[in-house]
Structure formats: structure tokens, C-alpha cells
PDB file of C-alpha atoms in Angstrom:
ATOM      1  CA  UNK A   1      85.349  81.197  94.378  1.00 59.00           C
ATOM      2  CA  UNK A   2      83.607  80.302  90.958  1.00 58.00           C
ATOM      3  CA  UNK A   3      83.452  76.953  89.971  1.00 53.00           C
ATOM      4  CA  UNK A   4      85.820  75.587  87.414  1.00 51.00           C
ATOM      5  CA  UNK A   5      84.042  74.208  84.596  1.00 50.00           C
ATOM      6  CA  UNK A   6      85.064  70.918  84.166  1.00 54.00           C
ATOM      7  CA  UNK A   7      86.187  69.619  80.843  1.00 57.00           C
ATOM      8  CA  UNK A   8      84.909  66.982  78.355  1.00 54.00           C
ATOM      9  CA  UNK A   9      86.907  63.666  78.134  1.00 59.00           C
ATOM     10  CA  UNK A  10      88.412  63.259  75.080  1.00 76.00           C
ATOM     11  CA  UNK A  11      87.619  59.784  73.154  1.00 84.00           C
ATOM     12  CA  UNK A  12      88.075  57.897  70.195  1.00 89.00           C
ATOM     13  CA  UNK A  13      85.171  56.857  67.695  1.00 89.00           C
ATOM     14  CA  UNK A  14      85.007  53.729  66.871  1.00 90.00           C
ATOM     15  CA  UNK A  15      86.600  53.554  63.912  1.00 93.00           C
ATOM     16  CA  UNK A  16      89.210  55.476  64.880  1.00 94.00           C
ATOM     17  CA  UNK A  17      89.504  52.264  67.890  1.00 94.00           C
ATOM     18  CA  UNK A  18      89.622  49.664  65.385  1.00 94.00           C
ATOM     19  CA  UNK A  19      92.698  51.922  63.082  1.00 95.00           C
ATOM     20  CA  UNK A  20      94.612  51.824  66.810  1.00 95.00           C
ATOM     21  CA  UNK A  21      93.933  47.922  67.774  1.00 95.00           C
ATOM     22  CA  UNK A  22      95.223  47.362  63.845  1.00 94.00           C
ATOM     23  CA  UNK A  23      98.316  49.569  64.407  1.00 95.00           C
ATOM     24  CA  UNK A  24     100.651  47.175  66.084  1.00 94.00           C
ATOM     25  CA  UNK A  25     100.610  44.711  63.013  1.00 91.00           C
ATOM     26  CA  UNK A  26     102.564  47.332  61.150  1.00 90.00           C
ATOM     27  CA  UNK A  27     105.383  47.063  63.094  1.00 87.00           C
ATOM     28  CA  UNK A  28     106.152  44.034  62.469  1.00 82.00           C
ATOM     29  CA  UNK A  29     108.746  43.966  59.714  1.00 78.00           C
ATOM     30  CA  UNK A  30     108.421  41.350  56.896  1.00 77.00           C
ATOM     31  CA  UNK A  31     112.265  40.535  55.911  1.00 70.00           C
ATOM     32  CA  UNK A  32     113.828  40.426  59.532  1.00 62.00           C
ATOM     33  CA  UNK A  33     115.916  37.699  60.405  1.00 68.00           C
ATOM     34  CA  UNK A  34     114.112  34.816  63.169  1.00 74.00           C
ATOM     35  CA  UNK A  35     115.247  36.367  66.119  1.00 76.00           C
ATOM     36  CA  UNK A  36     114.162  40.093  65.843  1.00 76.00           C
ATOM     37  CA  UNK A  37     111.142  38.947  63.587  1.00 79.00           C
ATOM     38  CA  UNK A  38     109.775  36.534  66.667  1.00 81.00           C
ATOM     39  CA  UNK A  39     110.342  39.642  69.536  1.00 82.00           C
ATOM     40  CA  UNK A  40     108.528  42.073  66.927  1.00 85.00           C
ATOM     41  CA  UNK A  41     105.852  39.663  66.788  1.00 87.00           C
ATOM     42  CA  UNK A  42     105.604  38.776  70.439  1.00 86.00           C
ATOM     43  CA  UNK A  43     105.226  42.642  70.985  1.00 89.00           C
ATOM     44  CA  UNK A  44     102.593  43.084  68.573  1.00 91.00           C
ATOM     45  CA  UNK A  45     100.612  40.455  70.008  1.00 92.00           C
ATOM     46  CA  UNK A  46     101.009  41.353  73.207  1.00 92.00           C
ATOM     47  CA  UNK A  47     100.142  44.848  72.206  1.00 94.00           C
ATOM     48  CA  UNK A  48      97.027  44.137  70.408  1.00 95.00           C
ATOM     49  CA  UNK A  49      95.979  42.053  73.579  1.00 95.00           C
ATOM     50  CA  UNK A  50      96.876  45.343  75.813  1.00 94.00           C
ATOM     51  CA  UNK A  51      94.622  47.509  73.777  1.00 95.00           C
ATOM     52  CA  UNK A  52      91.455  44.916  73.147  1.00 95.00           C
ATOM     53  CA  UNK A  53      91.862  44.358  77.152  1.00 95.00           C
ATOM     54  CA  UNK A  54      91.386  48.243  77.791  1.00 94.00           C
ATOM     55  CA  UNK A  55      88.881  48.641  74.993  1.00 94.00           C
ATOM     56  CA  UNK A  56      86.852  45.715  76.111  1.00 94.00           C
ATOM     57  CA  UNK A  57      86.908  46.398  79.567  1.00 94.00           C
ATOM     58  CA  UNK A  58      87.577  49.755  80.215  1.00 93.00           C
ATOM     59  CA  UNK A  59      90.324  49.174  82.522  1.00 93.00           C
ATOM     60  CA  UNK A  60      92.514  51.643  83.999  1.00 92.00           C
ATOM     61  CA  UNK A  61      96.189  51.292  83.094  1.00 91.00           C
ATOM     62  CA  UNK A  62      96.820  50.586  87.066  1.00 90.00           C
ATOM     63  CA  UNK A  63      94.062  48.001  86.881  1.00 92.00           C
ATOM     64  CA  UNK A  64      95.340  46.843  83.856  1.00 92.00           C
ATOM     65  CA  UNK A  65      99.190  46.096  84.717  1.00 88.00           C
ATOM     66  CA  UNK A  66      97.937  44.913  87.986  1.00 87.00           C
ATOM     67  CA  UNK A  67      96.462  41.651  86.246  1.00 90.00           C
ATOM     68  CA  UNK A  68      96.900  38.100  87.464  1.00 88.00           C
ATOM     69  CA  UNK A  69      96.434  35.553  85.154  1.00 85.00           C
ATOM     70  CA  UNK A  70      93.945  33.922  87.714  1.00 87.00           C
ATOM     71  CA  UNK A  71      91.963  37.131  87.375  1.00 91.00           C
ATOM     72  CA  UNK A  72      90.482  35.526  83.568  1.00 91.00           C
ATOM     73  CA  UNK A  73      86.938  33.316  84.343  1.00 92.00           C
ATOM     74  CA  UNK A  74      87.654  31.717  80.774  1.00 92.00           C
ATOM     75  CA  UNK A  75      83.939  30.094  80.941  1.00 93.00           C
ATOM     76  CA  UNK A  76      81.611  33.102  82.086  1.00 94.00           C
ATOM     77  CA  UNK A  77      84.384  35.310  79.896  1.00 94.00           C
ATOM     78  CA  UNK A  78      84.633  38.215  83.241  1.00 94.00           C
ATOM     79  CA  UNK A  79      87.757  39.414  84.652  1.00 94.00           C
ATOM     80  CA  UNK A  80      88.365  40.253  88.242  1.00 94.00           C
ATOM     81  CA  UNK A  81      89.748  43.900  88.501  1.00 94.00           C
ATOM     82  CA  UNK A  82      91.405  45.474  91.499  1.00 91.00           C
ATOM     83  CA  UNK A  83      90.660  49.401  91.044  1.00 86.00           C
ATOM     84  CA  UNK A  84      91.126  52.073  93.346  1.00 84.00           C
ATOM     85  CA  UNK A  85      90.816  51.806  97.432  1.00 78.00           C
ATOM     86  CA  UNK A  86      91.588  48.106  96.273  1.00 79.00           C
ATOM     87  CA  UNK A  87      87.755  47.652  95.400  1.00 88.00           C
ATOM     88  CA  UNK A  88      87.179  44.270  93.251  1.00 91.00           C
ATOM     89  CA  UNK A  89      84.692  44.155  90.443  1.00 92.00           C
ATOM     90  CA  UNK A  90      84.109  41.659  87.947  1.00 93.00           C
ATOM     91  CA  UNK A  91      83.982  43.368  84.526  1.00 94.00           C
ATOM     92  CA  UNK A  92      82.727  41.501  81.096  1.00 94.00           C
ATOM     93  CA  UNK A  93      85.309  41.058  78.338  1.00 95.00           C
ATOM     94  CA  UNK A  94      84.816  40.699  74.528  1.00 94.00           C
ATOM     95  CA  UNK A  95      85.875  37.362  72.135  1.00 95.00           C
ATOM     96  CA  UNK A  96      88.270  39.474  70.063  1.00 95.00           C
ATOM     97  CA  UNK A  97      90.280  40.389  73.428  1.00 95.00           C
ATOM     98  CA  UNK A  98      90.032  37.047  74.563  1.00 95.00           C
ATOM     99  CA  UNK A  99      91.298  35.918  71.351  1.00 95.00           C
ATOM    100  CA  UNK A 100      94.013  38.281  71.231  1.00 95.00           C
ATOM    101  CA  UNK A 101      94.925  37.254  74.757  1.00 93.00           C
ATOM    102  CA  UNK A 102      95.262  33.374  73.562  1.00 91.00           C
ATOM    103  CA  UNK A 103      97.371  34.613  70.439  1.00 91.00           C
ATOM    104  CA  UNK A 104      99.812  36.709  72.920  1.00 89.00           C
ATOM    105  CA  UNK A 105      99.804  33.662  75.232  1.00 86.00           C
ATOM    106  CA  UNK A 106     101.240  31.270  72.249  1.00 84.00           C
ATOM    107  CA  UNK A 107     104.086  33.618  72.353  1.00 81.00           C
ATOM    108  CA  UNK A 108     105.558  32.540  76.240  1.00 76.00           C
ATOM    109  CA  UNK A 109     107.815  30.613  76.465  1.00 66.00           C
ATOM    110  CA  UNK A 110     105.086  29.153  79.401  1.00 63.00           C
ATOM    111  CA  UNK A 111     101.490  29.785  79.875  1.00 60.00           C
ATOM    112  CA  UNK A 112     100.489  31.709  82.958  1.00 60.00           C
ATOM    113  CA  UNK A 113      98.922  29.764  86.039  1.00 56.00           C
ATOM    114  CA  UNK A 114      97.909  29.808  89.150  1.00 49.00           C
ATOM    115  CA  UNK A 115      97.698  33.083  91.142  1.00 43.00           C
ATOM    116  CA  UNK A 116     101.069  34.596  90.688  1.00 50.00           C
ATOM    117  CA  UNK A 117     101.946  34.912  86.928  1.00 75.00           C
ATOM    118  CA  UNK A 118     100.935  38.338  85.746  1.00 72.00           C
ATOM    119  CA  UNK A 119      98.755  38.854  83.055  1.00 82.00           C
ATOM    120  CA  UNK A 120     101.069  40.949  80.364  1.00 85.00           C
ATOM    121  CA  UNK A 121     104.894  40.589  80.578  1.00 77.00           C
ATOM    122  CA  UNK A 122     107.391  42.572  79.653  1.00 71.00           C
ATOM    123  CA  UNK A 123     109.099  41.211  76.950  1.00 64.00           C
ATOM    124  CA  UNK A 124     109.623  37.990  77.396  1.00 53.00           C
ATOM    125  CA  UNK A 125     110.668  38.503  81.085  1.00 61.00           C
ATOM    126  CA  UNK A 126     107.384  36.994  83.357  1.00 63.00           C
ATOM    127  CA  UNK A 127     107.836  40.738  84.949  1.00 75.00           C
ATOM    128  CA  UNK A 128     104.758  43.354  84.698  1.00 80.00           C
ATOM    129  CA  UNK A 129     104.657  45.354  81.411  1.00 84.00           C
ATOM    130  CA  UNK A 130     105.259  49.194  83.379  1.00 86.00           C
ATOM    131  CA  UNK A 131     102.440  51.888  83.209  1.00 88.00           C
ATOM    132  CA  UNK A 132     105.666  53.930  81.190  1.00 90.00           C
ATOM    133  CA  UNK A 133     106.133  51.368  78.313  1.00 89.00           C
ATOM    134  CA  UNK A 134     102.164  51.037  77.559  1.00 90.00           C
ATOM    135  CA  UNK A 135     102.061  55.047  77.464  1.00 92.00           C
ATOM    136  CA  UNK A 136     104.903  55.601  74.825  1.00 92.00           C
ATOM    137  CA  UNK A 137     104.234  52.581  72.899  1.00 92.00           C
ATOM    138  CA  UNK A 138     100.419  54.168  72.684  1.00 93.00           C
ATOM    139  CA  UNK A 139     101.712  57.052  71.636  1.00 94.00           C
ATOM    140  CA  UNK A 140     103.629  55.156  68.519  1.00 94.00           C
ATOM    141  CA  UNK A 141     100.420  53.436  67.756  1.00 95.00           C
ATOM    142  CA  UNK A 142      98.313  56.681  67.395  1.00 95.00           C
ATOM    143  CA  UNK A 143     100.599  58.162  65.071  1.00 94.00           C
ATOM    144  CA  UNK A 144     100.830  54.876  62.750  1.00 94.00           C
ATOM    145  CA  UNK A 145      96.858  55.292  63.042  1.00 94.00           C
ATOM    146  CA  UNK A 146      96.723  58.936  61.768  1.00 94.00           C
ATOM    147  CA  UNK A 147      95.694  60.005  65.110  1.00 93.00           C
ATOM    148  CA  UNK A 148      97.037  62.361  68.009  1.00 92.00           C
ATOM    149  CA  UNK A 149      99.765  60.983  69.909  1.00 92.00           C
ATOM    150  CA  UNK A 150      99.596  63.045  72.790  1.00 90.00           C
ATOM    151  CA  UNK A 151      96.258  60.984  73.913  1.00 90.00           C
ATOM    152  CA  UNK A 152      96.596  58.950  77.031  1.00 89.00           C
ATOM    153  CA  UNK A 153      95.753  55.806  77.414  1.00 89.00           C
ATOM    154  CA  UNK A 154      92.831  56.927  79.349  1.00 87.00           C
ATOM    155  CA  UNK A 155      91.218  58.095  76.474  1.00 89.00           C
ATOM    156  CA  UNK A 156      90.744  54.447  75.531  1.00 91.00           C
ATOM    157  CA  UNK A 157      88.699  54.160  78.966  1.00 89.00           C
ATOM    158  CA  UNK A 158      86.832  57.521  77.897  1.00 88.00           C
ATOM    159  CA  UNK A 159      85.993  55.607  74.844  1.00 91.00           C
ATOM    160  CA  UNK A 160      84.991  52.281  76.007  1.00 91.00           C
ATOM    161  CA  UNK A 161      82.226  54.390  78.123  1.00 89.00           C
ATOM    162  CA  UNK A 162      81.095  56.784  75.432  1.00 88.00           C
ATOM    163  CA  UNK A 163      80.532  53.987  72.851  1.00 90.00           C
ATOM    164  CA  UNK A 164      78.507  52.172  75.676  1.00 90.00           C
ATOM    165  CA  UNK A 165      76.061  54.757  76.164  1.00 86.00           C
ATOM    166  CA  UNK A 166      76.046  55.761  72.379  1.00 83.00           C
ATOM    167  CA  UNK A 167      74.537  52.068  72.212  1.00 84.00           C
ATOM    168  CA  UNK A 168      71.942  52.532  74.806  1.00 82.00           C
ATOM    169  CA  UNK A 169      73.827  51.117  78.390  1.00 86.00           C
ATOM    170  CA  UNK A 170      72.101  52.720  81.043  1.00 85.00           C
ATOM    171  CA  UNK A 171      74.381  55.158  83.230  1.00 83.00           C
ATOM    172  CA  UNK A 172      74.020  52.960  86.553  1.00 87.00           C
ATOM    173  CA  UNK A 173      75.532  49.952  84.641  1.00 87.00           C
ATOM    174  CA  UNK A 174      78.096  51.841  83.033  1.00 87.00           C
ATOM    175  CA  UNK A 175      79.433  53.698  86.678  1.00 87.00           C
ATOM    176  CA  UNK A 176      79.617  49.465  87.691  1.00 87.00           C
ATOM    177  CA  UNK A 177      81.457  48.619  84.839  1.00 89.00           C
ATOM    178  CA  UNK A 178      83.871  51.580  85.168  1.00 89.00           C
ATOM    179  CA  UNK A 179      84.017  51.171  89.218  1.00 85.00           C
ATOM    180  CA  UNK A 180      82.894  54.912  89.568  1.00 85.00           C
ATOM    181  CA  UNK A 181      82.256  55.367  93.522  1.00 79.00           C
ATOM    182  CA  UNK A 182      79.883  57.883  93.080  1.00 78.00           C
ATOM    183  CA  UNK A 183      77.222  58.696  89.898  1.00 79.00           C
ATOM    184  CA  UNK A 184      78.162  61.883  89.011  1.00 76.00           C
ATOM    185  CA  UNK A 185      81.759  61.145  88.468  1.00 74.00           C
ATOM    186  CA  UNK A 186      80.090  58.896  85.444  1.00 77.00           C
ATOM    187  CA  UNK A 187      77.822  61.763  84.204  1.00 74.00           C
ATOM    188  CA  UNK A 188      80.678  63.201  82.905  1.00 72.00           C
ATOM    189  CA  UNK A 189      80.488  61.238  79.887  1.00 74.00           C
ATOM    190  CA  UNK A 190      76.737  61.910  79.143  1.00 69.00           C
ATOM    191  CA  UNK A 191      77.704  65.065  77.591  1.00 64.00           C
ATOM    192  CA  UNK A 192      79.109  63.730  74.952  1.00 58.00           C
ATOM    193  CA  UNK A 193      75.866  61.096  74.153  1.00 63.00           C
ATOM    194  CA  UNK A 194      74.067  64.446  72.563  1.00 64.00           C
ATOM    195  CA  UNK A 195      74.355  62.662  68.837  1.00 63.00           C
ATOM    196  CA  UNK A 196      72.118  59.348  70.331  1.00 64.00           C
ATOM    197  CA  UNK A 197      69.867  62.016  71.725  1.00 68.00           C
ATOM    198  CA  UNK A 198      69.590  63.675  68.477  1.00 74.00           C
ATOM    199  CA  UNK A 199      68.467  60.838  66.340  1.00 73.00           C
ATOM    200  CA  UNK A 200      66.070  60.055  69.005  1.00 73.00           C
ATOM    201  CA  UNK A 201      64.360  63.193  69.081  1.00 78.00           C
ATOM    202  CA  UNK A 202      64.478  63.200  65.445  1.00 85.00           C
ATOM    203  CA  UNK A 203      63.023  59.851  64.755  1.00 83.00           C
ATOM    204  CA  UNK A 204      60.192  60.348  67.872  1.00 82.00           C
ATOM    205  CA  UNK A 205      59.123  63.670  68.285  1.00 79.00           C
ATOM    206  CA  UNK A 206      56.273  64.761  65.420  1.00 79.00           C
ATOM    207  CA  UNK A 207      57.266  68.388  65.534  1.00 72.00           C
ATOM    208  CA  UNK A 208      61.184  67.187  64.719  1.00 66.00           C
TER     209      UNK A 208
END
């Protein structure tokens, strides 16, 4: 049988990332009464934390709702993630998702500890936020952004990756920080790295 030929992921550029992570603020309406003012605000924090989290890390939405709050090394700023055959890895994470984290945080009504609170709650239950609600409030967020709404939050994962190797990560690194089992799954993404190769042959080669 002939091979199928795989396609390219899809992924955001990166300022069409920093239109999404800005998104959530415009839900939140400026004339509400206290009560439905504080829960829009809680969910746009909270939201903004979601999508600097899988931005910043790359995470998986499994991985991602699967978060402990003892997972965060505050000090050496790396989170322990529990991807697929329950592998660990510990995966670096960006101030502005930390920050966002500590601004979603000042919204419980009691910080998580210890090794059972989850990471993200739903609502202001200490329950995890399900893999559904992250996918259709994504979709919301894309369309407030100007962009397609029928991109998964994987595409956030596809990004974090592309924009890695656009800045000059090495492929090896990048399968660790994405816990690929096996290289070629992370060659994938090299296709779509032909721009950085471009410039490079432009600005080195003397027959450019």
C-alpha cells in the first residue's frame, strides 16, 4: 500500500500567540455587578494562566489538567509533567506563566498545597478544569483574536515547538521538552523551520 503522506501541524505565529493569551481580558465586562464581575475575572485569570502554561511549556491538554500543585519547583521555575505511558519529565516554564499562575492563585478562595490540590480548578470548585471546557473556551478565545476557531488546543503545543526551533533549539532538546519517545515523531515540525533556513542561506552562502 502507498504511504500516506503525513500532514503539517498547524501553528500559531507568535503574534498571533500573544492576540490569544490577550483574549480572555475581553471578557471581562466593565459594569457587572460584584458577583458576576469577580467569577468573570477569576475565569480570565485562570484562563490566561491555562494558555501561558501550554505556551510556555508545551504541555498536552492531558498533561496539563493532570497538574498537581506540588508539580511547580517555584525556585528552579520547572514543572513536573506526567505524559503518556505515565513518563515524568521536568519541563522549563516562563515568568509571564508563572506570573499569571500567582494572579489566578489570588483568586481561590485557598492556595493550593501539598500533593493533592490540582493545579487549575474549575470554577471555583478545587475540582480539575475538564479537557471539554479548555477546548470550547479556546475556541471563544480564537474568534475574539481574529483567528480560526476550529484550532485545537494542540496547535498551541505545535506552536510552542515551531517557535523553538525558529529560534535555534536543537531538535534533540526540543523531542525532551515535548516528551517525544522517538526522534522522528519531532521531525515533523522541522518542515515548517524552512523560513530560519532561508535567512541563513541568505545571509551565509556568497552565491545567495
Amino acid at each position: 500500500m502507498p504511504k500516506i503522506a503525513k500532514r503539517l501541524p498547524k501553528f500559531l505565529t507568535a503574534q498571533q500567540m500573544e492576540a490569544l493569551l490577550d483574549a480572555p481580558l475581553k471578557l471581562v465586562p466593565s459594569g457587572a455587578k460584584p458577583p458576576a464581575r469577580i467569577r468573570a475575572e477569576f475565569l480570565c485569570q485562570r484562563d490566561i494562566a491555562i494558555l501561558e502554561t501550554i505556551y510556555s511549556c508545551g504541555l498536552r491538554i492531558s498533561e496539563l489538567c493532570g497538574l498537581l500543585a506540588s508539580d511547580m519547583d517555584w525556585n528552579e521555575r520547572l514543572v513536573r509533567v506526567r505524559g503518556k505511558g505515565k513518563k515524568e519529565r521536568l519541563v522549563p516554564i516562563g515568568e509571564p506563566a508563572l506570573a499569571a499562575i500567582k494572579s489566578y492563585w489570588s483568586f481561590l478562595p485557598q492556595l493550593p498545597s501539598g500533593a493533592a490540590p490540582v493545579f487549575f480548578a474549575s470554577a471555583r470548585k478545587l475540582r480539575p478544569v475538564p479537557a471539554r471546557t479548555l477546548q470550547l473556551r479556546l475556541k471563544k478565545y480564537l474568534a475574539l483574536a481574529g483567528l480560526d476557531p476550529q484550532l485545537t488546543p494542540h496547535k498551541l503545543r505545535h506552536s510552542y515547538a515551531t517557535h523553538l526551533l525558529d529560534a535555534g533549539a536543537d531538535l534533540r532538546s526540543v523531542q525532551e521538552l515535548l516528551g517525544h519517545a522517538h526522534l522522528v515523531t519531532t521531525q515533523v515540525y522541522t518542515h515548517l523551520t524552512t523560513e530560519r533556513l532561508k535567512r541563513a542561506y541568505d545571509q551565509a552562502h556568497p552565491r545567495a
